[in-house]
């Protein structure tokens, strides 16, 4: 997970960052953990992915 995403995010890093975030999300979902901490992490990862895709105008 990325520590800090801000409006000045560099879209040149989007490919690598999205790959990493999506991998982390898949791994977390694959574990099937449904506790509050895991759900919060899933939400945070989904938000980071959405932020990068919107900021960098990526349609997937």
mmCIF file of N, CA and C in Angstrom:
data_model
loop_
_atom_site.group_PDB
_atom_site.id
_atom_site.type_symbol
_atom_site.label_atom_id
_atom_site.label_comp_id
_atom_site.label_asym_id
_atom_site.label_seq_id
_atom_site.Cartn_x
_atom_site.Cartn_y
_atom_site.Cartn_z
ATOM 1 N N UNK A 1 0.846 -1.170 0.000
ATOM 2 C CA UNK A 1 0.000 0.000 0.000
ATOM 3 C C UNK A 1 0.896 1.239 0.000
ATOM 4 N N UNK A 2 0.474 2.213 -0.734
ATOM 5 C CA UNK A 2 1.210 3.468 -0.773
ATOM 6 C C UNK A 2 0.911 4.256 0.496
ATOM 7 N N UNK A 3 1.924 4.885 1.032
ATOM 8 C CA UNK A 3 1.749 5.609 2.283
ATOM 9 C C UNK A 3 0.922 6.868 2.118
ATOM 10 N N UNK A 4 1.200 7.606 1.058
ATOM 11 C CA UNK A 4 0.577 8.916 0.967
ATOM 12 C C UNK A 4 0.323 9.283 -0.492
ATOM 13 N N UNK A 5 -0.936 9.382 -0.864
ATOM 14 C CA UNK A 5 -1.285 9.833 -2.206
ATOM 15 C C UNK A 5 -1.829 11.246 -2.100
ATOM 16 N N UNK A 6 -1.293 12.130 -2.907
ATOM 17 C CA UNK A 6 -1.722 13.526 -2.879
ATOM 18 C C UNK A 6 -2.019 13.999 -4.288
ATOM 19 N N UNK A 7 -2.553 15.177 -4.386
ATOM 20 C CA UNK A 7 -2.939 15.713 -5.684
ATOM 21 C C UNK A 7 -1.758 15.872 -6.636
ATOM 22 N N UNK A 8 -0.539 15.905 -6.106
ATOM 23 C CA UNK A 8 0.633 16.049 -6.976
ATOM 24 C C UNK A 8 1.242 14.690 -7.328
ATOM 25 N N UNK A 9 0.454 13.616 -7.234
ATOM 26 C CA UNK A 9 0.903 12.267 -7.568
ATOM 27 C C UNK A 9 1.465 12.246 -8.986
ATOM 28 N N UNK A 10 2.596 11.572 -9.179
ATOM 29 C CA UNK A 10 3.258 11.494 -10.469
ATOM 30 C C UNK A 10 2.710 10.289 -11.238
ATOM 31 N N UNK A 11 1.961 10.537 -12.280
ATOM 32 C CA UNK A 11 1.336 9.467 -13.049
ATOM 33 C C UNK A 11 2.350 8.582 -13.776
ATOM 34 N N UNK A 12 3.585 8.995 -13.860
ATOM 35 C CA UNK A 12 4.616 8.154 -14.460
ATOM 36 C C UNK A 12 4.805 6.873 -13.651
ATOM 37 N N UNK A 13 4.420 6.899 -12.387
ATOM 38 C CA UNK A 13 4.549 5.729 -11.515
ATOM 39 C C UNK A 13 3.288 4.862 -11.519
ATOM 40 N N UNK A 14 2.262 5.276 -12.221
ATOM 41 C CA UNK A 14 0.955 4.627 -12.137
ATOM 42 C C UNK A 14 1.004 3.145 -12.502
ATOM 43 N N UNK A 15 1.705 2.777 -13.546
ATOM 44 C CA UNK A 15 1.751 1.379 -13.971
ATOM 45 C C UNK A 15 2.255 0.463 -12.870
ATOM 46 N N UNK A 16 3.396 0.810 -12.309
ATOM 47 C CA UNK A 16 3.978 -0.007 -11.240
ATOM 48 C C UNK A 16 3.133 0.040 -9.979
ATOM 49 N N UNK A 17 2.662 1.227 -9.624
ATOM 50 C CA UNK A 17 1.874 1.376 -8.398
ATOM 51 C C UNK A 17 0.568 0.606 -8.490
ATOM 52 N N UNK A 18 -0.121 0.705 -9.634
ATOM 53 C CA UNK A 18 -1.384 -0.011 -9.795
ATOM 54 C C UNK A 18 -1.167 -1.522 -9.735
ATOM 55 N N UNK A 19 -0.107 -1.996 -10.364
ATOM 56 C CA UNK A 19 0.199 -3.426 -10.326
ATOM 57 C C UNK A 19 0.396 -3.885 -8.882
ATOM 58 N N UNK A 20 1.172 -3.132 -8.137
ATOM 59 C CA UNK A 20 1.450 -3.469 -6.738
ATOM 60 C C UNK A 20 0.173 -3.442 -5.896
ATOM 61 N N UNK A 21 -0.609 -2.384 -6.038
ATOM 62 C CA UNK A 21 -1.837 -2.251 -5.256
ATOM 63 C C UNK A 21 -2.845 -3.348 -5.587
ATOM 64 N N UNK A 22 -2.996 -3.656 -6.867
ATOM 65 C CA UNK A 22 -3.938 -4.697 -7.267
ATOM 66 C C UNK A 22 -3.485 -6.064 -6.770
ATOM 67 N N UNK A 23 -2.183 -6.303 -6.752
ATOM 68 C CA UNK A 23 -1.652 -7.562 -6.227
ATOM 69 C C UNK A 23 -1.934 -7.673 -4.731
ATOM 70 N N UNK A 24 -1.686 -6.599 -4.003
ATOM 71 C CA UNK A 24 -1.967 -6.596 -2.560
ATOM 72 C C UNK A 24 -3.448 -6.840 -2.298
ATOM 73 N N UNK A 25 -4.307 -6.201 -3.086
ATOM 74 C CA UNK A 25 -5.744 -6.367 -2.928
ATOM 75 C C UNK A 25 -6.156 -7.816 -3.198
ATOM 76 N N UNK A 26 -5.636 -8.408 -4.261
ATOM 77 C CA UNK A 26 -5.963 -9.795 -4.589
ATOM 78 C C UNK A 26 -5.486 -10.743 -3.492
ATOM 79 N N UNK A 27 -4.294 -10.509 -2.974
ATOM 80 C CA UNK A 27 -3.762 -11.351 -1.905
ATOM 81 C C UNK A 27 -4.641 -11.266 -0.657
ATOM 82 N N UNK A 28 -5.029 -10.047 -0.310
ATOM 83 C CA UNK A 28 -5.845 -9.850 0.889
ATOM 84 C C UNK A 28 -7.221 -10.502 0.717
ATOM 85 N N UNK A 29 -7.816 -10.328 -0.437
ATOM 86 C CA UNK A 29 -9.122 -10.948 -0.696
ATOM 87 C C UNK A 29 -8.999 -12.469 -0.728
ATOM 88 N N UNK A 30 -7.867 -12.958 -1.236
ATOM 89 C CA UNK A 30 -7.646 -14.393 -1.328
ATOM 90 C C UNK A 30 -7.557 -15.070 0.026
ATOM 91 N N UNK A 31 -7.163 -14.346 1.027
ATOM 92 C CA UNK A 31 -7.065 -14.896 2.380
ATOM 93 C C UNK A 31 -8.441 -15.078 3.008
ATOM 94 N N UNK A 32 -9.419 -14.372 2.483
ATOM 95 C CA UNK A 32 -10.775 -14.503 2.986
ATOM 96 C C UNK A 32 -11.008 -13.889 4.353
ATOM 97 N N UNK A 33 -10.099 -13.066 4.802
ATOM 98 C CA UNK A 33 -10.248 -12.425 6.113
ATOM 99 C C UNK A 33 -11.380 -11.407 6.044
ATOM 100 N N UNK A 34 -12.285 -11.494 6.986
ATOM 101 C CA UNK A 34 -13.430 -10.589 6.983
ATOM 102 C C UNK A 34 -13.513 -9.752 8.252
ATOM 103 N N UNK A 35 -12.434 -9.673 8.992
ATOM 104 C CA UNK A 35 -12.459 -8.852 10.200
ATOM 105 C C UNK A 35 -12.404 -7.371 9.816
ATOM 106 N N UNK A 36 -12.649 -6.512 10.784
ATOM 107 C CA UNK A 36 -12.729 -5.068 10.524
ATOM 108 C C UNK A 36 -11.420 -4.507 9.980
ATOM 109 N N UNK A 37 -10.294 -4.966 10.506
ATOM 110 C CA UNK A 37 -9.001 -4.449 10.045
ATOM 111 C C UNK A 37 -8.747 -4.830 8.589
ATOM 112 N N UNK A 38 -9.092 -6.052 8.221
ATOM 113 C CA UNK A 38 -8.909 -6.486 6.834
ATOM 114 C C UNK A 38 -9.834 -5.722 5.904
ATOM 115 N N UNK A 39 -11.067 -5.503 6.318
ATOM 116 C CA UNK A 39 -12.005 -4.754 5.489
ATOM 117 C C UNK A 39 -11.542 -3.307 5.300
ATOM 118 N N UNK A 40 -10.986 -2.735 6.350
ATOM 119 C CA UNK A 40 -10.457 -1.371 6.245
ATOM 120 C C UNK A 40 -9.294 -1.321 5.263
ATOM 121 N N UNK A 41 -8.430 -2.327 5.288
ATOM 122 C CA UNK A 41 -7.291 -2.385 4.367
ATOM 123 C C UNK A 41 -7.785 -2.554 2.930
ATOM 124 N N UNK A 42 -8.788 -3.403 2.730
ATOM 125 C CA UNK A 42 -9.360 -3.587 1.395
ATOM 126 C C UNK A 42 -9.936 -2.272 0.884
ATOM 127 N N UNK A 43 -10.691 -1.571 1.724
ATOM 128 C CA UNK A 43 -11.265 -0.282 1.325
ATOM 129 C C UNK A 43 -10.181 0.723 0.972
ATOM 130 N N UNK A 44 -9.127 0.738 1.754
ATOM 131 C CA UNK A 44 -8.038 1.689 1.503
ATOM 132 C C UNK A 44 -7.346 1.380 0.178
ATOM 133 N N UNK A 45 -7.092 0.106 -0.077
ATOM 134 C CA UNK A 45 -6.470 -0.281 -1.345
ATOM 135 C C UNK A 45 -7.374 0.084 -2.521
ATOM 136 N N UNK A 46 -8.665 -0.198 -2.409
ATOM 137 C CA UNK A 46 -9.602 0.150 -3.486
ATOM 138 C C UNK A 46 -9.628 1.652 -3.722
ATOM 139 N N UNK A 47 -9.577 2.433 -2.664
ATOM 140 C CA UNK A 47 -9.568 3.892 -2.797
ATOM 141 C C UNK A 47 -8.297 4.378 -3.468
ATOM 142 N N UNK A 48 -7.163 3.778 -3.121
ATOM 143 C CA UNK A 48 -5.906 4.184 -3.742
ATOM 144 C C UNK A 48 -5.907 3.854 -5.229
ATOM 145 N N UNK A 49 -6.413 2.673 -5.574
ATOM 146 C CA UNK A 49 -6.497 2.288 -6.981
ATOM 147 C C UNK A 49 -7.398 3.262 -7.738
ATOM 148 N N UNK A 50 -8.553 3.572 -7.173
ATOM 149 C CA UNK A 50 -9.477 4.518 -7.813
ATOM 150 C C UNK A 50 -8.857 5.895 -7.967
ATOM 151 N N UNK A 51 -8.153 6.356 -6.944
ATOM 152 C CA UNK A 51 -7.515 7.671 -7.004
ATOM 153 C C UNK A 51 -6.534 7.731 -8.165
ATOM 154 N N UNK A 52 -5.668 6.729 -8.273
ATOM 155 C CA UNK A 52 -4.651 6.734 -9.336
ATOM 156 C C UNK A 52 -5.317 6.660 -10.704
ATOM 157 N N UNK A 53 -6.316 5.790 -10.843
ATOM 158 C CA UNK A 53 -6.980 5.658 -12.137
ATOM 159 C C UNK A 53 -7.684 6.948 -12.540
ATOM 160 N N UNK A 54 -8.326 7.619 -11.590
ATOM 161 C CA UNK A 54 -8.994 8.889 -11.891
ATOM 162 C C UNK A 54 -7.984 9.996 -12.156
ATOM 163 N N UNK A 55 -6.984 10.102 -11.322
ATOM 164 C CA UNK A 55 -5.980 11.162 -11.443
ATOM 165 C C UNK A 55 -5.237 11.059 -12.779
ATOM 166 N N UNK A 56 -4.934 9.830 -13.178
ATOM 167 C CA UNK A 56 -4.117 9.616 -14.378
ATOM 168 C C UNK A 56 -4.956 9.268 -15.591
ATOM 169 N N UNK A 57 -6.280 9.366 -15.465
ATOM 170 C CA UNK A 57 -7.216 9.125 -16.555
ATOM 171 C C UNK A 57 -6.996 7.743 -17.204
ATOM 172 N N UNK A 58 -7.000 6.729 -16.357
ATOM 173 C CA UNK A 58 -6.820 5.344 -16.803
ATOM 174 C C UNK A 58 -8.185 4.674 -16.744
ATOM 175 N N UNK A 59 -8.562 4.053 -17.855
ATOM 176 C CA UNK A 59 -9.855 3.350 -17.918
ATOM 177 C C UNK A 59 -9.627 1.865 -18.013
ATOM 178 N N UNK A 60 -9.881 1.148 -16.923
ATOM 179 C CA UNK A 60 -9.766 -0.328 -16.920
ATOM 180 C C UNK A 60 -10.958 -0.875 -16.206
#
